[in-house]
Coordinates of C-alpha atoms and ligand atoms in Angstrom, one line a residue:
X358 CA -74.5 177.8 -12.0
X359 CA -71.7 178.8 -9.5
X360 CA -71.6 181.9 -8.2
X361 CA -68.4 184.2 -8.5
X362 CA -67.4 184.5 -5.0
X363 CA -68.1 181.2 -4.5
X364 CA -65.1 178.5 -4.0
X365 CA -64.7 175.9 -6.3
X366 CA -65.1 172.4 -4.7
X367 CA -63.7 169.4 -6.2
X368 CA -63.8 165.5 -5.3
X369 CA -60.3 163.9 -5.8
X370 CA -60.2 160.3 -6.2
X371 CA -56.6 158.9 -7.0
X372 CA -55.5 155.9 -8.2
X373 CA -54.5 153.3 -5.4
X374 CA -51.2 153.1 -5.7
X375 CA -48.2 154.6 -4.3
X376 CA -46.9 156.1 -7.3
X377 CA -50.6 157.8 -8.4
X378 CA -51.4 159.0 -4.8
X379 CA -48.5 160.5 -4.2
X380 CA -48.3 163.7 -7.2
X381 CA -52.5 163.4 -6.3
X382 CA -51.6 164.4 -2.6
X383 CA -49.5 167.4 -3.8
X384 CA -51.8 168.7 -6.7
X385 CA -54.6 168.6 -3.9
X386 CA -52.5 170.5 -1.5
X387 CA -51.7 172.8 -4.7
X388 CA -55.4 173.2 -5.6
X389 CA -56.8 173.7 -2.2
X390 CA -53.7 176.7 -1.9
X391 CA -55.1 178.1 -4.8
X392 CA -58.8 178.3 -3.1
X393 CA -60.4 175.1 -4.1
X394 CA -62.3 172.9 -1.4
X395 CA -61.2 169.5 -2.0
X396 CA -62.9 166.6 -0.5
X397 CA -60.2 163.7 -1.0
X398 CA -60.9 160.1 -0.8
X399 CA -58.4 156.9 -0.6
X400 CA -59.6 153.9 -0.8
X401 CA -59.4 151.9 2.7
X402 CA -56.8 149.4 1.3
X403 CA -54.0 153.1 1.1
X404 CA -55.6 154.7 3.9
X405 CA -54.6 151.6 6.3
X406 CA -51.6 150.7 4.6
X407 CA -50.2 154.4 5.4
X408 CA -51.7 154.7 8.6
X409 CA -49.9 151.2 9.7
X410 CA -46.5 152.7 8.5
X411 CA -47.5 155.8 10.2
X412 CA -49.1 155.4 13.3
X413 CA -49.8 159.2 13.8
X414 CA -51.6 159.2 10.7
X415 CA -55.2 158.7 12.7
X416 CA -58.0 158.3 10.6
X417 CA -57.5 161.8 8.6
X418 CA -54.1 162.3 6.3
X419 CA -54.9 165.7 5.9
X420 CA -55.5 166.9 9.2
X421 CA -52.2 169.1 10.1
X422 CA -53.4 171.1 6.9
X423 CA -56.4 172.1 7.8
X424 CA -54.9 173.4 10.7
X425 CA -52.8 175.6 8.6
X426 CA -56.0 176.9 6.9
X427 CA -56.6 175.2 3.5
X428 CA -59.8 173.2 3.2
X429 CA -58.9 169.7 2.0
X430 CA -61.9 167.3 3.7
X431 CA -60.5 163.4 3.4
X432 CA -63.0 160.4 3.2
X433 CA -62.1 156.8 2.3
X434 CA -64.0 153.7 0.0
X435 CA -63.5 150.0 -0.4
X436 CA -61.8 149.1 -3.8
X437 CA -64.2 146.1 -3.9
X438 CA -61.7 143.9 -1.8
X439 CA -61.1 142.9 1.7
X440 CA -58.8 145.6 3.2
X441 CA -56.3 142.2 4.6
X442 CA -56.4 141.0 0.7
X443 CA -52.6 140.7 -0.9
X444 CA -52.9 143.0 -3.8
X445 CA -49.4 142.8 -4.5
X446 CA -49.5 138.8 -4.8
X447 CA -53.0 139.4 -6.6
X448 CA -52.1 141.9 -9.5
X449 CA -55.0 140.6 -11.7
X450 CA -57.2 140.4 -9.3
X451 CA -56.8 143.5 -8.0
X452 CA -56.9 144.9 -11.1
X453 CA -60.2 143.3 -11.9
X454 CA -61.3 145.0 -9.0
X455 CA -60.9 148.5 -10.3
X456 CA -61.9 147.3 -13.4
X457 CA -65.2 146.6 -12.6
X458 CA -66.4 146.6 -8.8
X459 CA -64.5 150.3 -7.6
X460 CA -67.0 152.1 -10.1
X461 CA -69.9 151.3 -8.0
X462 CA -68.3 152.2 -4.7
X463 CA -67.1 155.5 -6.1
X464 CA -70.0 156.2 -7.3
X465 CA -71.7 155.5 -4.2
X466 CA -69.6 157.6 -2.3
X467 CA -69.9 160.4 -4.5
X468 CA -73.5 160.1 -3.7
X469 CA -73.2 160.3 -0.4
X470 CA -71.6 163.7 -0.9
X471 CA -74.0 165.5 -3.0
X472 CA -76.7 164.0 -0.4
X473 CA -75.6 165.7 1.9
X474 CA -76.5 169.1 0.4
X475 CA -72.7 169.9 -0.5
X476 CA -72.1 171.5 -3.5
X477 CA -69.6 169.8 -5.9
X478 CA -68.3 171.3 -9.5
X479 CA -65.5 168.7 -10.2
X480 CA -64.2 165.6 -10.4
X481 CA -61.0 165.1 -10.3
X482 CA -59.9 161.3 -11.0
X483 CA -56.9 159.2 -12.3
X484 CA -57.1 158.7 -16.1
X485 CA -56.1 155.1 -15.5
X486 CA -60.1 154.7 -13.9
X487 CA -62.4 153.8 -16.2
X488 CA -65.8 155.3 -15.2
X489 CA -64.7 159.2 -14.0
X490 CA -66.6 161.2 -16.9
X491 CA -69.7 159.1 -16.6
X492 CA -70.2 159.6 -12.8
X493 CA -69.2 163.3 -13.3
X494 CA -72.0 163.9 -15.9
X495 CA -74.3 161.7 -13.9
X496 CA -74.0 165.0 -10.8
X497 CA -73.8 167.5 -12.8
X498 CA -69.5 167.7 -12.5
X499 CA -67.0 169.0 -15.0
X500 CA -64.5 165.9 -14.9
X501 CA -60.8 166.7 -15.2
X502 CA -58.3 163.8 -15.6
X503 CA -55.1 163.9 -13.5
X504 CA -52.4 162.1 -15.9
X505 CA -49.3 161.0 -13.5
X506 CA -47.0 159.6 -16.0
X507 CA -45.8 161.3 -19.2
X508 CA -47.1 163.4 -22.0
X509 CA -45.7 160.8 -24.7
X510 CA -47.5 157.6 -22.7
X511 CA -50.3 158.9 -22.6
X512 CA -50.4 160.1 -26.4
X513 CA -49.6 156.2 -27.1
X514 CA -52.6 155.4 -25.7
X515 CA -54.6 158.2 -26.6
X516 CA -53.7 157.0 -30.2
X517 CA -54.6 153.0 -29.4
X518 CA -56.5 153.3 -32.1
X519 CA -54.4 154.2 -35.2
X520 CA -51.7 151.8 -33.2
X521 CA -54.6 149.4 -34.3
X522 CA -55.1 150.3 -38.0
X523 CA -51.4 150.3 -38.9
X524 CA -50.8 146.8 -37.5
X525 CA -48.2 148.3 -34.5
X526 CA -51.2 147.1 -31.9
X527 CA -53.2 143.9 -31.3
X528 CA -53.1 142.3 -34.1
X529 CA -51.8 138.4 -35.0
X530 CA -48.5 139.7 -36.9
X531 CA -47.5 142.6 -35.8
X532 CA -45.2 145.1 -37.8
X533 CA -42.1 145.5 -36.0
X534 CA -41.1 148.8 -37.4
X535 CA -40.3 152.4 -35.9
X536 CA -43.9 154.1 -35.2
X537 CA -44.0 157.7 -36.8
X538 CA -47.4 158.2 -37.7
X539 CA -48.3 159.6 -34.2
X540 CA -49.3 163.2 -33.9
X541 CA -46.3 164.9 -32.2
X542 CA -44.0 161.6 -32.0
X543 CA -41.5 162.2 -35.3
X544 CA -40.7 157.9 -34.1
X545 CA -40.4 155.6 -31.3
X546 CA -39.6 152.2 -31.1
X547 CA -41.5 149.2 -30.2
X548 CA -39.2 148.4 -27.5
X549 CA -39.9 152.3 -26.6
X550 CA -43.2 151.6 -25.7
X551 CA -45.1 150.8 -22.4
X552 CA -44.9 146.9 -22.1
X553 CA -48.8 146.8 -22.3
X554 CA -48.4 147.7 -26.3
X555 CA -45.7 145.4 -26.7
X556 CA -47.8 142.5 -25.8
X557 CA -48.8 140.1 -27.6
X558 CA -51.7 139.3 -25.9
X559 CA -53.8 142.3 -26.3
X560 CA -56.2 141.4 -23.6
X561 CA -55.4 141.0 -20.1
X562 CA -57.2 143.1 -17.4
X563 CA -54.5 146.0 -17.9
X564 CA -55.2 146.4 -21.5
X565 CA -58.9 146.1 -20.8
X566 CA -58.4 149.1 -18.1
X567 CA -56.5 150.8 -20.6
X568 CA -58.3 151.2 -23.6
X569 CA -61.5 151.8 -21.7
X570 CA -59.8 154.6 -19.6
X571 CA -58.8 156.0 -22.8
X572 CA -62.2 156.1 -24.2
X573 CA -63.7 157.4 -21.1
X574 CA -60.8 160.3 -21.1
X575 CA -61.9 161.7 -24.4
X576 CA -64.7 162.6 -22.8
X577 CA -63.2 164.7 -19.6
X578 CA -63.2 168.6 -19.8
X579 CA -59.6 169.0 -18.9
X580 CA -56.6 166.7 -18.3
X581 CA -54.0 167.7 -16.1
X582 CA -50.3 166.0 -16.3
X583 CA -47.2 166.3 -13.8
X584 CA -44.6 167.0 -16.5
X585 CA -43.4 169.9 -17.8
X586 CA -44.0 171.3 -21.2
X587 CA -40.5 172.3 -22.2
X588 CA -39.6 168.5 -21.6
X589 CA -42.2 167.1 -24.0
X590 CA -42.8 170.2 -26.3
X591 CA -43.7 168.9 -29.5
X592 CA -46.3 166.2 -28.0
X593 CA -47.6 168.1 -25.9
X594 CA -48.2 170.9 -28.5
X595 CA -50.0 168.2 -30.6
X596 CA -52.3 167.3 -28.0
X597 CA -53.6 170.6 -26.6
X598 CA -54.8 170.5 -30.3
X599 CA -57.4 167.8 -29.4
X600 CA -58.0 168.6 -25.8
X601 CA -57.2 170.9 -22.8
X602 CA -54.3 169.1 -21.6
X603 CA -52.2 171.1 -19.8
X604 CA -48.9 170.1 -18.3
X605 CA -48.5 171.7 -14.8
X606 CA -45.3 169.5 -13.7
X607 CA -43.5 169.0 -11.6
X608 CA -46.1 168.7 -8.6
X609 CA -44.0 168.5 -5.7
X610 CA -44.2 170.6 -2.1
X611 CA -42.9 174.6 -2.3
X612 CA -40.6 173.0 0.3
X613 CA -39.9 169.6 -1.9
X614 CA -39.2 166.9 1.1
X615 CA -41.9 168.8 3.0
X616 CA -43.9 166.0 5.0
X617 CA -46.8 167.7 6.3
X618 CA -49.0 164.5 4.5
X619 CA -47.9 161.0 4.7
X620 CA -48.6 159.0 2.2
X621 CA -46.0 156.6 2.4
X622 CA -47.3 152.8 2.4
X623 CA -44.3 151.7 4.5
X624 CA -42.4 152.5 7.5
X625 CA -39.5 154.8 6.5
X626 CA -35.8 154.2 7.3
X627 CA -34.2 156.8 8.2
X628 CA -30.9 157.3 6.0
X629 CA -29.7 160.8 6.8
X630 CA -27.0 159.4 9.5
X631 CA -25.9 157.1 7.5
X632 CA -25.6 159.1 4.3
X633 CA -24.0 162.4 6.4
X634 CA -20.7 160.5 6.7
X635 CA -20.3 160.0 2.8
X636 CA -18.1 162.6 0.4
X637 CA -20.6 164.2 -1.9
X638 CA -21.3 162.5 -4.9
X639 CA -20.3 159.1 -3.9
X640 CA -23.6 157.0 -2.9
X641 CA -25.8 155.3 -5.6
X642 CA -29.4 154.9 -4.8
X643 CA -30.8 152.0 -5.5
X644 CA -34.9 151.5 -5.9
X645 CA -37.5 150.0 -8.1
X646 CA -40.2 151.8 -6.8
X647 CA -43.6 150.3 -5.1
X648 CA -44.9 148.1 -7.3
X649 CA -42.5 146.5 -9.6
X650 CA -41.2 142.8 -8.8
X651 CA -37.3 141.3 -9.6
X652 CA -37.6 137.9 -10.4
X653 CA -34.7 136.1 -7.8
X654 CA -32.1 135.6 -11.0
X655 CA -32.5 139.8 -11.3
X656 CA -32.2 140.1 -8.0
X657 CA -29.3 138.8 -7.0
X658 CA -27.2 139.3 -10.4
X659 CA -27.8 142.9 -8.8
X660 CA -27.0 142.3 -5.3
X661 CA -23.7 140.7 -6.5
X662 CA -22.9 143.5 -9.2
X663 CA -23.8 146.1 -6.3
X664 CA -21.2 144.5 -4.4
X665 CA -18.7 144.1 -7.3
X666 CA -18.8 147.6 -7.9
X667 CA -17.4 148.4 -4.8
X668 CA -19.4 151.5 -4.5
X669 CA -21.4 153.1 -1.5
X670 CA -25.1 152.7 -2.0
X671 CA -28.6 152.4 0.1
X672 CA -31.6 149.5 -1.5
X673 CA -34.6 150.4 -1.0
X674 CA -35.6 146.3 -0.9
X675 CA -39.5 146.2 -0.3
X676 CA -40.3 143.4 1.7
X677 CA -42.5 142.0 -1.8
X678 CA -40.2 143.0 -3.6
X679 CA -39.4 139.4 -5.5
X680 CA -43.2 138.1 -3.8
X681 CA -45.0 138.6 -0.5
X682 CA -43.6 134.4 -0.7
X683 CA -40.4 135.3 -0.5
X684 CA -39.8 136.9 2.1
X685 CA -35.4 136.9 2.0
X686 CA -34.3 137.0 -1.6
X687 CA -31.2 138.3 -0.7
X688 CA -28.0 135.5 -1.3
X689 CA -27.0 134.6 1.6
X690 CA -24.5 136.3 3.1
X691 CA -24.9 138.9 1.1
X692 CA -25.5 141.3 4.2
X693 CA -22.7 140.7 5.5
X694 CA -20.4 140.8 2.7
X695 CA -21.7 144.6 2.4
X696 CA -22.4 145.6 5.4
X697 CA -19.2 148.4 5.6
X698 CA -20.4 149.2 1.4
X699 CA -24.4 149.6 1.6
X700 CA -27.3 150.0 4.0
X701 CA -30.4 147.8 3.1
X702 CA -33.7 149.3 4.0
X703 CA -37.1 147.9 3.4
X704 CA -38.4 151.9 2.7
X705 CA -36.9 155.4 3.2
X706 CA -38.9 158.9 2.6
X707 CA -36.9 158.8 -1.2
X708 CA -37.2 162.5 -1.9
X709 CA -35.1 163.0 1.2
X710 CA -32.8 160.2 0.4
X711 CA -32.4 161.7 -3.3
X712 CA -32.1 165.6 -1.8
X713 CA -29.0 164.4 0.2
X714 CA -25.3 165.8 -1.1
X715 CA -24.5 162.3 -1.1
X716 CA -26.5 160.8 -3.3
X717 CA -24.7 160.8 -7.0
X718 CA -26.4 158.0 -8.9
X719 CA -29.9 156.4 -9.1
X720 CA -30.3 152.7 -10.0
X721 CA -33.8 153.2 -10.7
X722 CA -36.7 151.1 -12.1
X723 CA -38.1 154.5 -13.6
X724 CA -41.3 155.3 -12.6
X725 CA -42.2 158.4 -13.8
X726 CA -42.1 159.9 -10.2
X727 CA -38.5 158.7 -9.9
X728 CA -38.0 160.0 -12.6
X729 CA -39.4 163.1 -11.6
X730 CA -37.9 163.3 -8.4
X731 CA -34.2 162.3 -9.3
X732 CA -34.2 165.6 -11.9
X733 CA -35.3 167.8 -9.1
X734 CA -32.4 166.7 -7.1
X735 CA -29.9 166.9 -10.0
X736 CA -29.3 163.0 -10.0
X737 CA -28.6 161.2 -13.2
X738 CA -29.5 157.6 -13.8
X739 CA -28.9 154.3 -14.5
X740 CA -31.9 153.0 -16.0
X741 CA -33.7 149.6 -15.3
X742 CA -37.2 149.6 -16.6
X743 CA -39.5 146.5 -15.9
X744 CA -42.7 147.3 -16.7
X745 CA -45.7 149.7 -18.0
X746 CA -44.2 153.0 -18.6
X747 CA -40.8 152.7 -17.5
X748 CA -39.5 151.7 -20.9
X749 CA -40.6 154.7 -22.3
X750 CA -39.3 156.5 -19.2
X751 CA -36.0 155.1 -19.8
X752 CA -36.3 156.5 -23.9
X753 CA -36.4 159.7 -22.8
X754 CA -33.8 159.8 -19.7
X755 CA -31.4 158.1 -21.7
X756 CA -31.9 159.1 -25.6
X757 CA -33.9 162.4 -25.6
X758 CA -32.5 164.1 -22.9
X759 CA -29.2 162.1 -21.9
X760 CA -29.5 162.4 -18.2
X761 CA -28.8 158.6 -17.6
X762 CA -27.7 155.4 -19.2
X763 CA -29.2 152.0 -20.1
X764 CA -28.5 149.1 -17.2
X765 CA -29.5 146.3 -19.7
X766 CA -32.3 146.0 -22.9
X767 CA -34.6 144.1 -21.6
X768 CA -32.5 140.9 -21.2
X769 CA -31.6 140.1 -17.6
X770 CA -28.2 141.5 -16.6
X771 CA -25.2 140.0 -15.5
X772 CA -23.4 141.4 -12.1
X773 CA -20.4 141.9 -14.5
X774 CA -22.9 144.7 -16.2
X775 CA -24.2 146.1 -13.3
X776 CA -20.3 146.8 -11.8
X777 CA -19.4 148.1 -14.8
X778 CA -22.6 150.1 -15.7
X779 CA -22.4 151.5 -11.2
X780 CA -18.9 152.5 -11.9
X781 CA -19.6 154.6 -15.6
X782 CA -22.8 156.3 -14.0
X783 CA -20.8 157.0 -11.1
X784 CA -17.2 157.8 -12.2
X785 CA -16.1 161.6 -11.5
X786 CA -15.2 161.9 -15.7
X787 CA -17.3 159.0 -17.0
X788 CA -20.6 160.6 -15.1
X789 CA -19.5 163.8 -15.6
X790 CA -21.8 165.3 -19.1
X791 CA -24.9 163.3 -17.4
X792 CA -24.5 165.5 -13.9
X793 CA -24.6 168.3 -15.9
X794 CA -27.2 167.4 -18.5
X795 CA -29.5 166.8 -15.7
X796 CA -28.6 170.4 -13.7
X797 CA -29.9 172.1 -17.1
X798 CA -33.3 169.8 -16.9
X799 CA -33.8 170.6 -13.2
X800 CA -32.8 174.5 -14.0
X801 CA -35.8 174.1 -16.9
X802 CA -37.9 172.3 -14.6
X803 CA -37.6 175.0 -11.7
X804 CA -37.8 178.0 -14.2
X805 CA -41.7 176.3 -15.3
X806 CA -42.7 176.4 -11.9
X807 CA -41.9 180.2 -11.6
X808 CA -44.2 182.9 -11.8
X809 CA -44.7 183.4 -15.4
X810 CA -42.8 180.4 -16.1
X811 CA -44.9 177.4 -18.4
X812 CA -46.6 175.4 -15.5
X813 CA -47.0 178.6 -13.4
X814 CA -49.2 179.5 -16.7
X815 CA -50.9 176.5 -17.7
X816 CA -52.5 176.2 -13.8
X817 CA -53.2 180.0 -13.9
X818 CA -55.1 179.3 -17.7
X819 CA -56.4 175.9 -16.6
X820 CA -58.1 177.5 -13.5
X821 CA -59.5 180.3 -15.5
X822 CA -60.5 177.9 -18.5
X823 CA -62.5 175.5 -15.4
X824 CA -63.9 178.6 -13.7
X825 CA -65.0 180.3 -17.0
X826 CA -66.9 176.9 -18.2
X827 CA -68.7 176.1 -14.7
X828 CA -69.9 179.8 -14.8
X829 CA -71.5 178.7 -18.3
X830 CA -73.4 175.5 -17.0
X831 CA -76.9 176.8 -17.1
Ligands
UDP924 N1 -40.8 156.1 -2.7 C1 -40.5 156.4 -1.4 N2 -39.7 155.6 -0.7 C2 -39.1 154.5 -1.3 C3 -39.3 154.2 -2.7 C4 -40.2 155.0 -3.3 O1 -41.0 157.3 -0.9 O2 -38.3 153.8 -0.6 C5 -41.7 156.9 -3.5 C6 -41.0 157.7 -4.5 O3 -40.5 158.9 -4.0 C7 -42.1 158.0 -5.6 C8 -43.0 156.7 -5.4 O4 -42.7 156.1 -4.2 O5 -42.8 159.1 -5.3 C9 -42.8 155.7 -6.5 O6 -43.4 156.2 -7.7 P1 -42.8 155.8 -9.1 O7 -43.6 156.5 -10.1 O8 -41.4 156.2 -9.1 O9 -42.8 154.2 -9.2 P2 -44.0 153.2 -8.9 O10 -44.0 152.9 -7.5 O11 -45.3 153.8 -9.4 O12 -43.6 152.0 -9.8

């Protein structure tokens, strides 16, 4: 039983991956401002990744913030593989790994901890790892889920289930029709849904680390997700009914491009020269986030559309971004041709990029913490989903809340589209009711974060709600 004065100390293990340790690193920095010890550990693979693309980095992300008082303790753990291995060529493989090797290093780390006479009351873990509620209950830890993509994804998979039993989910023949039998989703769309469910193949690794994450999630003691309730009322509202879920979105820094941690897995360029001699409003963004591959085709259909379009813009082109093998999938020339239009960079700190004046469009891939991030800078979107969530991403930017438009369905675009598509998005009428749909989210957003305001509350409850049940373990 924990005593009242003393401080809550928590474990935080994120998912590897850009996208998941990025909202874990704020909600730690949030957690460990609220009075929580949290010992946080990376696995080796991040930790060297960011420390190569930040050389002051040293062995310890965290250490500027201890300086400024809060007590965040960082550790890191192999993922199974060599820390040289290509996980971006080796998807499956990599995925296998967390499927079934990370378990047993996380576990053994957690060991380490407790051994060491330190006194633990939570875990908090992606809900994309299987194993988190069985090693919490092993030592004695309440586990709470950190969800870093939406309130309707993870319903879906909540609900794999009943996708099952009406026929919308692994099975030979699959119904094809709207999906409205899902507690607090009047109806989506097949098309609407993460890629994994519109699979045929129900199988792979991914669906494997799905539906047992899912299984393992119904058994944590709280789930915390980095969206905001007014955004996803009506599913959230259903949920809370079967668990405490609480939505405490969006998790960013009070001061938003604040880099006190850096958690970037590549060098940044920096952009800010470049973008302070453009009018306001006039630059599209262009990004598919950290994980996502083009195929060439894509890739340069876009590069030529970019170029058709005649409008300013900065690519963020990962060096994998087409495959680790190919290293230059620009088309020739294509530098050249816009080098007074564009500026190519192989990474850039993108809250920064999206916080500029300049920036008036996003050509974005929409992961959820683009997503997240282009709202908070009042940025509407055009909307180019590839795979897991984004397709359900793009269903709400663009149908439910009508901060963005579609770039193509699924087929692959033409550079005629993409022009066309730029120049709508970022036309001073044509883009006009998106830039001011989205000002109203970000107004709703920042209003949650508030005192008193809906994620202001559902931290305040969920803190007393985690406190009040640790008190009660005998
Ligand atoms: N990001 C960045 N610089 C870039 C591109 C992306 O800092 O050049 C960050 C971005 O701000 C976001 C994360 O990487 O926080 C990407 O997460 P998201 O969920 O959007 O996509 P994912 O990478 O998971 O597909």
């Amino acid at each position: 039983m924990a005593d009242k004065s003393q401080k809550l100390h928590a474990i935080f293990i994120p998912y590897p991956l850009q996208g998941h340790v990025n909202p874990s690193v704020q909600l730690a920095l949030k957690l460990a401002s609220q009075g929580f010890t949290i010992t946080f550990i990376n696995t080796e693979s991040v930790h060297n990744q960011a420390s190569k693309a930040h050389s002051k980095n040293g062995t310890d992300i965290f250490a500027k913030v201890r300086d400024s008082g809060l007590d965040i303790r960082y550790m890191t753990v192999s993922d199974g593989l060599p820390v040289g291995f290509d996980r971006s060529l080796n998807h499956d493989q990599f995925m296998a790994a967390l499927l079934h090797v990370f378990s047993a290093h996380a576990e053994d780390v957690v060991n380490q901890i407790i051994q060491s006479g330190q006194k633990v009351h939570c875990l908090i873990a992606d809900t994309y790892f299987v194993w988190p509620s069985k090693v919490a209950k092993k030592f004695g830890m309440l586990y709470i889920s950190f969800w870093t993509e939406t309130a309707l994804v993870f319903t879906l998979y909540y609900h794999l289930d009943l996708l099952k039993r009406n026929g919308h989910f692994a099975c030979t023949d699959c119904r094809e029709d709207a999906i409205t039998y899902i507690p607090g989703v009047k109806s989506i769309e097949l098309k609407d849904t993460t890629s994994y469910l519109q699979e045929t193949c129900s199988t792979t690794v991914c669906h494997q680390i799905i539906s047992n994450a899912f299984e393992d999630t119904k058994n944590a003691d709280f789930v915390l997700c980095n969206t905001a309730q007014e955004l996803e009322t009506e599913t959230i509202s259903a949920l809370r009914k079967k668990m405490s879920w609480f939505a405490v979105g969006p998790i960013f820094s009070s001061g938003f491009t604040d880099r006190i941690v850096s958690t970037s897995m590549w060098s940044e360029s920096d952009c800010s020269p470049w973008l302070g001699k453009k009018r306001n409003d006039s630059v599209l963004y262009v990004s598919f986030g950290s994980y996502a591959h083009l195929t060439k085709k894509e890739l340069e259909e876009i590069a030529q559309g970019l170029s058709l379009s005649k409008v300013s813009f900065i690519w963020v082109l990962r060096p994998d971004i087409v495959s680790t093998e190919v290293p230059n999938p620009l088309p020739d020339g294509f530098r050249e041709e816009v080098a007074g239009q564009g500026m190519i960079v192989p990474w850039c700190c993108q809250k920064e990029v999206l916080a500029h004046p300049a920036i008036g469009g996003f050509l974005t891939h929409c992961g959820w913490n683009s997503v997240l991030e282009s709202m908070w800078c009042e940025v509407p979107m055009l909307c180019y989903p590839l795979y897991t969530d984004q397709f359900t991403n793009r269903k709400l930017v663009v149908d439910d809340w009508k901060i963005g438009i579609n770039l193509s369905n699924q087929k692959i675009v033409t550079k005629e589209e993409v022009s066309k598509n730029v120049n709508h998005l970022m036309g001073e009428k044509s883009g006009e009711a998106y830039r001011n749909s989205v000002k109203e989210v970000k107004r709703t957003m920042e209003n949650g974060l508030k005192p008193g305001g809906s994620s202001a509350n559902n931290m305040d409850q969920f803190i007393k709600d985690l406190k009040a049940k640790i008190q009660n373990i005998k």
